[in-house]
mmCIF file of C-alpha atoms in Angstrom:
data_model
loop_
_atom_site.group_PDB
_atom_site.id
_atom_site.type_symbol
_atom_site.label_atom_id
_atom_site.label_comp_id
_atom_site.label_asym_id
_atom_site.label_seq_id
_atom_site.Cartn_x
_atom_site.Cartn_y
_atom_site.Cartn_z
ATOM 1 C CA MET A 27 -17.604 8.024 8.881
ATOM 2 C CA LYS A 28 -17.588 4.719 10.722
ATOM 3 C CA LYS A 29 -20.026 3.368 8.171
ATOM 4 C CA ILE A 30 -17.644 4.149 5.346
ATOM 5 C CA TYR A 31 -14.840 2.305 7.155
ATOM 6 C CA VAL A 32 -17.085 -0.683 7.738
ATOM 7 C CA LEU A 33 -18.184 -0.618 4.099
ATOM 8 C CA ILE A 34 -14.593 -0.506 2.896
ATOM 9 C CA LEU A 35 -13.755 -3.370 5.247
ATOM 10 C CA ILE A 36 -16.699 -5.402 3.935
ATOM 11 C CA ILE A 37 -15.737 -4.729 0.303
ATOM 12 C CA PHE A 38 -12.160 -5.760 1.077
ATOM 13 C CA LEU A 39 -13.060 -8.868 3.039
ATOM 14 C CA THR A 40 -15.891 -10.129 0.831
ATOM 15 C CA PRO A 41 -13.671 -11.711 -1.828
ATOM 16 C CA ILE A 42 -11.745 -13.516 0.917
ATOM 17 C CA ALA A 43 -14.956 -14.818 2.456
ATOM 18 C CA VAL A 44 -16.334 -15.875 -0.945
ATOM 19 C CA TYR A 45 -13.224 -17.847 -1.687
ATOM 20 C CA ALA A 46 -12.832 -19.204 1.825
ATOM 21 C CA TRP A 47 -14.011 -22.665 0.814
ATOM 22 C CA ASN A 48 -11.297 -22.845 -1.747
ATOM 23 C CA ASP A 49 -7.747 -23.295 -0.474
ATOM 24 C CA CYS A 50 -6.118 -22.557 -3.817
ATOM 25 C CA PRO A 51 -3.615 -19.777 -3.060
ATOM 26 C CA TYR A 52 -4.232 -18.290 -6.509
ATOM 27 C CA SER A 53 -8.058 -18.342 -6.217
ATOM 28 C CA LEU A 54 -8.352 -20.639 -9.224
ATOM 29 C CA VAL A 55 -11.782 -22.191 -9.647
ATOM 30 C CA ASN A 56 -12.099 -25.652 -11.232
ATOM 31 C CA ASP A 57 -8.562 -25.557 -12.558
ATOM 32 C CA PRO A 58 -8.328 -28.306 -15.223
ATOM 33 C CA PHE A 59 -5.391 -30.694 -15.807
ATOM 34 C CA PRO A 60 -2.425 -30.003 -15.834
ATOM 35 C CA GLY A 61 -3.221 -27.022 -13.600
ATOM 36 C CA GLN A 62 -1.638 -23.607 -13.251
ATOM 37 C CA CYS A 63 0.718 -24.225 -10.354
ATOM 38 C CA PRO A 64 2.870 -26.973 -8.797
ATOM 39 C CA ARG A 65 0.236 -27.672 -6.107
ATOM 40 C CA TYR A 66 -1.980 -29.500 -8.634
ATOM 41 C CA GLU A 67 -3.606 -32.481 -6.923
ATOM 42 C CA ASP A 68 -6.422 -34.673 -8.203
ATOM 43 C CA THR A 69 -7.376 -37.339 -5.673
ATOM 44 C CA ASN A 70 -10.836 -37.976 -7.138
ATOM 45 C CA GLN A 71 -9.484 -38.316 -10.698
ATOM 46 C CA ASP A 72 -11.984 -35.868 -12.202
ATOM 47 C CA GLY A 73 -9.325 -33.936 -14.115
ATOM 48 C CA VAL A 74 -9.770 -30.853 -11.936
ATOM 49 C CA CYS A 75 -7.363 -29.702 -9.214
ATOM 50 C CA ASP A 76 -8.816 -30.507 -5.771
ATOM 51 C CA HIS A 77 -7.549 -27.230 -4.341
ATOM 52 C CA SER A 78 -9.587 -25.262 -6.888
ATOM 53 C CA GLN A 79 -12.825 -27.153 -6.225
ATOM 54 C CA SER A 80 -15.441 -26.424 -3.649
ATOM 55 C CA PRO A 81 -16.416 -29.372 -1.428
ATOM 56 C CA SER A 82 -19.975 -29.101 -2.770
ATOM 57 C CA GLY A 83 -18.666 -28.953 -6.327
ATOM 58 C CA SER A 84 -16.736 -32.194 -5.983
ATOM 59 C CA SER A 85 -19.710 -34.003 -4.442
ATOM 60 C CA SER A 86 -22.137 -32.673 -7.063
ATOM 61 C CA ASN A 87 -19.812 -33.874 -9.805
ATOM 62 C CA ASN A 88 -20.088 -37.342 -8.409
ATOM 63 C CA SER A 89 -23.848 -37.266 -7.859
ATOM 64 C CA SER A 90 -24.536 -38.820 -11.256
ATOM 65 C CA GLU A 91 -22.704 -41.987 -10.292
ATOM 66 C CA ASN A 92 -24.397 -44.967 -8.612
ATOM 67 C CA ARG A 93 -25.009 -45.161 -4.884
ATOM 68 C CA GLU A 94 -21.766 -46.985 -4.140
ATOM 69 C CA THR A 95 -19.796 -44.443 -6.090
ATOM 70 C CA ASP A 96 -21.743 -41.698 -4.332
ATOM 71 C CA ARG A 97 -20.631 -43.096 -1.005
ATOM 72 C CA ASN A 98 -17.043 -43.254 -2.241
ATOM 73 C CA ALA A 99 -17.368 -39.781 -3.648
ATOM 74 C CA ALA A 100 -18.676 -38.543 -0.323
ATOM 75 C CA ASN A 101 -15.696 -40.163 1.358
ATOM 76 C CA ILE A 102 -13.335 -38.641 -1.162
ATOM 77 C CA SER A 103 -14.829 -35.184 -0.838
ATOM 78 C CA SER A 104 -14.747 -35.308 2.939
ATOM 79 C CA SER A 105 -11.134 -36.451 2.819
ATOM 80 C CA ASP A 106 -10.509 -33.633 0.362
ATOM 81 C CA ILE A 107 -11.852 -31.168 2.876
ATOM 82 C CA GLN A 108 -9.629 -32.671 5.539
ATOM 83 C CA ASN A 109 -6.683 -32.455 3.156
ATOM 84 C CA ALA A 110 -7.546 -28.876 2.340
ATOM 85 C CA LYS A 111 -7.658 -27.980 6.020
ATOM 86 C CA SER A 112 -4.479 -29.876 6.822
ATOM 87 C CA VAL A 113 -2.507 -28.291 3.998
ATOM 88 C CA PRO A 114 0.197 -26.396 5.862
ATOM 89 C CA SER A 115 0.324 -22.720 5.042
ATOM 90 C CA GLU A 116 3.499 -22.202 3.064
ATOM 91 C CA ASN A 117 6.175 -20.284 4.876
ATOM 92 C CA TYR A 118 8.547 -18.567 2.501
ATOM 93 C CA PHE A 119 10.310 -16.452 5.165
ATOM 94 C CA LEU A 120 9.501 -13.318 3.177
ATOM 95 C CA VAL A 121 10.074 -10.815 5.984
ATOM 96 C CA PRO A 122 13.002 -12.499 7.836
ATOM 97 C CA LEU A 123 14.905 -13.220 4.606
ATOM 98 C CA SER A 124 14.396 -9.686 3.260
ATOM 99 C CA ILE A 125 15.482 -8.117 6.544
ATOM 100 C CA THR A 126 18.526 -10.396 6.836
ATOM 101 C CA ILE A 127 19.699 -9.466 3.336
ATOM 102 C CA LEU A 128 19.051 -5.790 4.068
ATOM 103 C CA ILE A 129 21.174 -5.993 7.234
ATOM 104 C CA ILE A 130 24.013 -7.716 5.341
ATOM 105 C CA TYR A 131 23.809 -5.023 2.662
ATOM 106 C CA LEU A 132 23.888 -2.224 5.232
ATOM 107 C CA VAL A 133 26.895 -3.789 6.967
ATOM 108 C CA THR A 134 28.837 -4.044 3.686
ATOM 109 C CA TYR A 135 27.717 -0.502 2.773
ATOM 110 C CA LEU A 136 28.991 0.751 6.103
ATOM 111 C CA PHE A 137 32.327 -0.989 5.501
ATOM 112 C CA TYR A 138 32.466 0.634 2.075
ATOM 113 C CA LEU A 139 31.701 4.084 3.505
ATOM 114 C CA GLU A 140 34.401 3.623 6.141
ATOM 115 C CA ASN A 141 36.955 2.699 3.453
ATOM 116 C CA ARG A 142 37.281 -0.850 4.745
ATOM 117 C CA LEU A 143 35.882 -2.241 1.527
ATOM 118 C CA LYS A 144 37.010 -1.285 -1.965
ATOM 119 C CA ARG A 145 34.311 0.103 -4.252
ATOM 120 C CA ASP A 146 34.926 -2.539 -6.940
ATOM 121 C CA PHE A 147 34.749 -5.355 -4.427
ATOM 122 C CA PHE A 148 31.590 -3.975 -2.779
ATOM 123 C CA TYR A 149 29.852 -3.574 -6.140
ATOM 124 C CA LYS A 150 31.081 -6.972 -7.319
ATOM 125 C CA ILE A 151 29.689 -8.782 -4.252
ATOM 126 C CA TRP A 152 26.172 -7.444 -4.860
ATOM 127 C CA ASN A 153 26.352 -7.894 -8.610
ATOM 128 C CA TYR A 154 27.266 -11.557 -8.101
ATOM 129 C CA VAL A 155 24.501 -11.999 -5.508
ATOM 130 C CA LEU A 156 22.082 -10.572 -8.069
ATOM 131 C CA ILE A 157 23.371 -12.720 -10.948
ATOM 132 C CA ILE A 158 23.341 -15.958 -8.933
ATOM 133 C CA SER A 159 19.886 -15.309 -7.470
ATOM 134 C CA PHE A 160 18.608 -14.365 -10.932
ATOM 135 C CA LEU A 161 20.009 -17.538 -12.511
ATOM 136 C CA VAL A 162 18.512 -19.795 -9.830
ATOM 137 C CA THR A 163 15.142 -17.980 -9.894
ATOM 138 C CA GLY A 164 15.049 -18.026 -13.689
ATOM 139 C CA ALA A 165 16.088 -21.679 -13.971
ATOM 140 C CA THR A 166 13.610 -22.884 -11.329
ATOM 141 C CA GLY A 167 10.904 -20.713 -12.900
ATOM 142 C CA LEU A 168 11.507 -22.290 -16.300
ATOM 143 C CA ILE A 169 11.513 -25.788 -14.783
ATOM 144 C CA LEU A 170 8.231 -25.013 -12.988
ATOM 145 C CA MET A 171 6.651 -23.694 -16.155
ATOM 146 C CA ILE A 172 7.646 -26.814 -18.121
ATOM 147 C CA VAL A 173 6.555 -29.130 -15.290
ATOM 148 C CA ILE A 174 3.167 -27.389 -14.986
ATOM 149 C CA THR A 175 2.367 -27.055 -18.688
ATOM 150 C CA GLN A 176 3.394 -30.655 -19.366
ATOM 151 C CA GLY A 177 1.440 -31.931 -16.364
ATOM 152 C CA ILE A 178 4.433 -33.624 -14.764
ATOM 153 C CA THR A 179 3.624 -34.326 -11.119
ATOM 154 C CA SER A 180 6.426 -35.209 -8.763
ATOM 155 C CA SER A 181 7.358 -34.690 -5.145
ATOM 156 C CA TRP A 182 10.001 -32.224 -6.320
ATOM 157 C CA ASN A 183 7.461 -29.679 -7.610
ATOM 158 C CA LEU A 184 6.865 -27.992 -4.264
ATOM 159 C CA THR A 185 10.576 -28.055 -3.442
ATOM 160 C CA ILE A 186 11.380 -26.295 -6.716
ATOM 161 C CA ASP A 187 8.546 -23.846 -6.029
ATOM 162 C CA PHE A 188 9.978 -23.139 -2.564
ATOM 163 C CA TRP A 189 13.480 -22.421 -3.848
ATOM 164 C CA HIS A 190 12.063 -20.360 -6.718
ATOM 165 C CA ALA A 191 10.347 -18.159 -4.122
ATOM 166 C CA GLU A 192 13.396 -17.968 -1.823
ATOM 167 C CA PHE A 193 15.828 -16.978 -4.558
ATOM 168 C CA GLY A 194 13.128 -14.691 -5.992
ATOM 169 C CA ILE A 195 13.055 -12.809 -2.685
ATOM 170 C CA ILE A 196 16.868 -12.520 -2.714
ATOM 171 C CA MET A 197 16.757 -11.365 -6.351
ATOM 172 C CA VAL A 198 14.127 -8.691 -5.759
ATOM 173 C CA VAL A 199 15.843 -7.319 -2.655
ATOM 174 C CA SER A 200 19.280 -7.324 -4.309
ATOM 175 C CA THR A 201 17.748 -5.620 -7.376
ATOM 176 C CA LEU A 202 16.618 -2.819 -5.083
ATOM 177 C CA PHE A 203 20.244 -2.595 -3.842
ATOM 178 C CA HIS A 204 21.307 -2.588 -7.501
ATOM 179 C CA PHE A 205 19.033 0.442 -8.014
ATOM 180 C CA HIS A 206 20.665 2.097 -5.008
ATOM 181 C CA LEU A 207 24.185 1.378 -6.298
ATOM 182 C CA TYR A 208 23.431 2.595 -9.812
ATOM 183 C CA TRP A 209 20.960 5.346 -8.847
ATOM 184 C CA LYS A 210 22.506 8.012 -11.101
ATOM 185 C CA GLN A 211 22.446 5.725 -14.124
ATOM 186 C CA LEU A 212 18.886 4.705 -13.292
ATOM 187 C CA LYS A 213 17.774 8.332 -13.157
ATOM 188 C CA LYS A 214 19.255 8.852 -16.639
ATOM 189 C CA VAL A 215 17.289 5.857 -17.937
ATOM 190 C CA VAL A 216 14.013 7.130 -16.543
ATOM 191 C CA LYS A 217 14.588 10.733 -17.683
ATOM 192 C CA ALA A 218 13.604 11.405 -21.299
ATOM 193 C CA MET B 15 -3.679 -20.355 -19.509
ATOM 194 C CA ILE B 16 -1.043 -20.240 -22.205
ATOM 195 C CA TYR B 17 2.169 -18.410 -21.485
ATOM 196 C CA ASP B 18 3.586 -18.426 -25.054
ATOM 197 C CA PHE B 19 7.104 -19.108 -23.836
ATOM 198 C CA ILE B 20 8.508 -19.838 -27.294
ATOM 199 C CA ILE B 21 6.754 -16.930 -29.051
ATOM 200 C CA VAL B 22 7.778 -14.404 -26.375
ATOM 201 C CA SER B 23 11.364 -15.731 -26.402
ATOM 202 C CA ILE B 24 11.701 -15.601 -30.203
ATOM 203 C CA LEU B 25 10.198 -12.112 -30.402
ATOM 204 C CA LEU B 26 12.541 -10.785 -27.720
ATOM 205 C CA LEU B 27 15.625 -12.433 -29.226
ATOM 206 C CA LEU B 28 14.781 -10.994 -32.653
ATOM 207 C CA ALA B 29 14.146 -7.553 -31.147
ATOM 208 C CA TYR B 30 17.441 -7.615 -29.233
ATOM 209 C CA PHE B 31 19.529 -8.786 -32.160
ATOM 210 C CA GLY B 32 17.718 -6.219 -34.353
ATOM 211 C CA SER B 33 18.521 -3.369 -31.989
ATOM 212 C CA TYR B 34 22.084 -4.683 -31.504
ATOM 213 C CA ALA B 35 22.584 -4.805 -35.293
ATOM 214 C CA LEU B 36 21.239 -1.245 -35.637
ATOM 215 C CA TYR B 37 23.676 -0.072 -32.952
ATOM 216 C CA HIS B 38 26.565 -2.056 -34.477
ATOM 217 C CA LYS B 39 25.969 -0.530 -37.902
ATOM 218 C CA ASN B 40 25.739 2.966 -36.380
ATOM 219 C CA PHE B 41 22.056 3.494 -37.162
ATOM 220 C CA ILE B 42 21.400 4.181 -33.489
ATOM 221 C CA ASN B 43 23.594 5.263 -30.562
ATOM 222 C CA LYS B 44 24.801 2.741 -28.029
ATOM 223 C CA ALA B 45 23.038 4.875 -25.399
ATOM 224 C CA VAL B 46 19.704 4.486 -27.204
ATOM 225 C CA HIS B 47 20.166 0.711 -27.515
ATOM 226 C CA ILE B 48 21.107 0.377 -23.834
ATOM 227 C CA ARG B 49 18.361 2.727 -22.642
ATOM 228 C CA LEU B 50 15.683 0.870 -24.603
ATOM 229 C CA TRP B 51 16.570 -2.438 -22.918
ATOM 230 C CA ASN B 52 17.049 -0.796 -19.522
ATOM 231 C CA ILE B 53 13.525 0.628 -19.696
ATOM 232 C CA LEU B 54 12.172 -2.770 -20.714
ATOM 233 C CA ILE B 55 13.995 -4.588 -17.901
ATOM 234 C CA LEU B 56 12.765 -2.002 -15.403
ATOM 235 C CA PHE B 57 9.166 -2.378 -16.556
ATOM 236 C CA THR B 58 9.219 -6.205 -16.650
ATOM 237 C CA PHE B 59 10.954 -6.305 -13.261
ATOM 238 C CA LEU B 60 8.430 -3.984 -11.632
ATOM 239 C CA VAL B 61 5.447 -5.980 -12.884
ATOM 240 C CA SER B 62 6.915 -9.465 -12.482
ATOM 241 C CA ALA B 63 8.508 -8.854 -9.082
ATOM 242 C CA GLY B 64 5.575 -6.775 -7.865
ATOM 243 C CA THR B 65 3.033 -9.461 -8.683
ATOM 244 C CA GLY B 66 5.392 -12.187 -7.402
ATOM 245 C CA PHE B 67 5.899 -10.431 -4.078
ATOM 246 C CA THR B 68 2.168 -9.767 -3.731
ATOM 247 C CA LEU B 69 1.368 -13.435 -4.428
ATOM 248 C CA LEU B 70 4.038 -14.549 -1.987
ATOM 249 C CA GLY B 71 2.653 -12.271 0.699
ATOM 250 C CA LEU B 72 -0.882 -13.509 0.078
ATOM 251 C CA VAL B 73 0.196 -17.185 0.140
ATOM 252 C CA GLU B 74 2.251 -16.668 3.282
ATOM 253 C CA TYR B 75 -0.625 -15.034 5.135
ATOM 254 C CA GLY B 76 -3.179 -17.514 3.779
ATOM 255 C CA LEU B 77 -5.129 -14.997 1.740
ATOM 256 C CA ALA B 78 -6.650 -15.761 -1.640
ATOM 257 C CA LEU B 79 -8.039 -12.889 -3.653
ATOM 258 C CA PRO B 80 -9.792 -13.017 -7.032
ATOM 259 C CA VAL B 81 -6.940 -10.988 -8.541
ATOM 260 C CA SER B 82 -4.388 -13.656 -7.575
ATOM 261 C CA GLN B 83 -5.095 -15.580 -10.782
ATOM 262 C CA VAL B 84 -4.457 -12.484 -12.922
ATOM 263 C CA PHE B 85 -1.327 -11.748 -10.903
ATOM 264 C CA LEU B 86 -0.039 -15.298 -11.441
ATOM 265 C CA TYR B 87 -0.585 -15.016 -15.203
ATOM 266 C CA TRP B 88 1.290 -11.694 -15.525
ATOM 267 C CA HIS B 89 3.993 -12.817 -13.086
ATOM 268 C CA ILE B 90 4.828 -15.753 -15.375
ATOM 269 C CA LYS B 91 4.329 -13.916 -18.658
ATOM 270 C CA LEU B 92 6.522 -10.956 -17.709
ATOM 271 C CA GLY B 93 8.872 -13.268 -15.809
ATOM 272 C CA ILE B 94 9.670 -15.010 -19.103
ATOM 273 C CA ALA B 95 10.303 -11.619 -20.718
ATOM 274 C CA MET B 96 12.431 -10.465 -17.788
ATOM 275 C CA PHE B 97 14.524 -13.645 -17.936
ATOM 276 C CA TRP B 98 15.606 -12.889 -21.515
ATOM 277 C CA ILE B 99 15.977 -9.137 -21.018
ATOM 278 C CA ALA B 100 18.114 -9.740 -17.900
ATOM 279 C CA LEU B 101 20.419 -11.939 -20.008
ATOM 280 C CA PHE B 102 20.626 -9.095 -22.572
ATOM 281 C CA HIS B 103 21.342 -6.688 -19.693
ATOM 282 C CA ILE B 104 24.217 -8.875 -18.452
ATOM 283 C CA HIS B 105 25.522 -9.106 -22.040
ATOM 284 C CA SER B 106 25.374 -5.301 -22.441
ATOM 285 C CA TYR B 107 27.280 -4.541 -19.260
ATOM 286 C CA TRP B 108 29.606 -7.545 -18.997
ATOM 287 C CA LYS B 109 32.628 -5.909 -20.679
ATOM 288 C CA SER B 110 32.137 -2.446 -19.204
ATOM 289 C CA SER B 111 31.919 -3.797 -15.663
ATOM 290 C CA LYS B 112 35.274 -5.548 -16.137
ATOM 291 C CA VAL B 113 37.065 -2.529 -17.582
ATOM 292 C CA ARG B 114 35.579 0.322 -15.545
ATOM 293 C CA LYS B 115 37.872 1.328 -12.733
ATOM 294 C CA ILE B 116 37.311 4.476 -10.750
ATOM 295 C CA PRO B 117 40.359 6.261 -9.309
ATOM 296 C CA ASP B 118 40.630 6.396 -5.508
ATOM 297 C CA ARG B 119 40.207 10.198 -5.542
ATOM 298 C CA LEU B 120 36.813 9.878 -7.246
ATOM 299 C CA GLN B 121 35.857 6.906 -5.049
ATOM 300 C CA ASN B 122 36.252 9.101 -1.974
ATOM 301 C CA LYS B 123 34.144 11.827 -3.591
ATOM 302 C CA GLU B 124 31.499 9.252 -4.417
ATOM 303 C CA ARG B 125 31.414 8.059 -0.810
ATOM 304 C CA GLU B 126 30.834 11.623 0.278
ATOM 305 C CA GLY B 127 28.070 11.961 -2.316
ATOM 306 C CA LYS B 128 29.917 14.588 -4.370
ATOM 307 C CA TYR B 129 30.565 12.416 -7.432
#
């Protein structure tokens, strides 16, 4: 039985180990310009995102150049590795933000159950939270898509990405509350 | 990867206006029109939000899986679809949410789970 567990663990961990050299969060390999996400970075100007390249891949690409270039390439690739290691892991506050919104929802729901909050007002609050979070998530998502497909690189890309994720979290959690509020209607939709 | 933003948008707009016209000219019930778009928003939400949340979790915990690339593609593709369908959803319910008032008697029953 233990063997099966170990095997499952190996199967699960293998892809992570295989892609360990690559710090692209989406596991992209040799992602060409303009890239698939706002993290696109090309320090060695080879038209491929540094995050999607293996250190050996970037040095082998430069091996056809002369010795001086090789030295530069070696410097670039080693600095790439350093950059890759020093890239801070993105913190999107997934768990704390979700729990905070859940607590706020439960408090307002409690107020509603205790007649301290009118039904219309309670529903309106969460509908507006959903609409606002949807509009911000949608707008930032569209901006990101345009920025990425057009290859526009700016310092704002990661900021937009961050807020897209934050408002996305709020939108998803408040959509689940929306399902709770309109559960009967939702059941009718799902039923044939 | 190509996300076909314009093609997806045009197709969805045409489909919505088509179904709205059918409902307006009494070829289909309002319930059918609403249900169709509710099912579509539910499906696009589940896929787009599910993949988005999975990607977010993976990025936050520093994990990169081979499926992440596929997830990113479908997150964006169905995210575009969900964006339009959510606007149609707001359009469908905008008036009814303003008009619908539930009497206090029924509100109390609803709180108790009887309504």
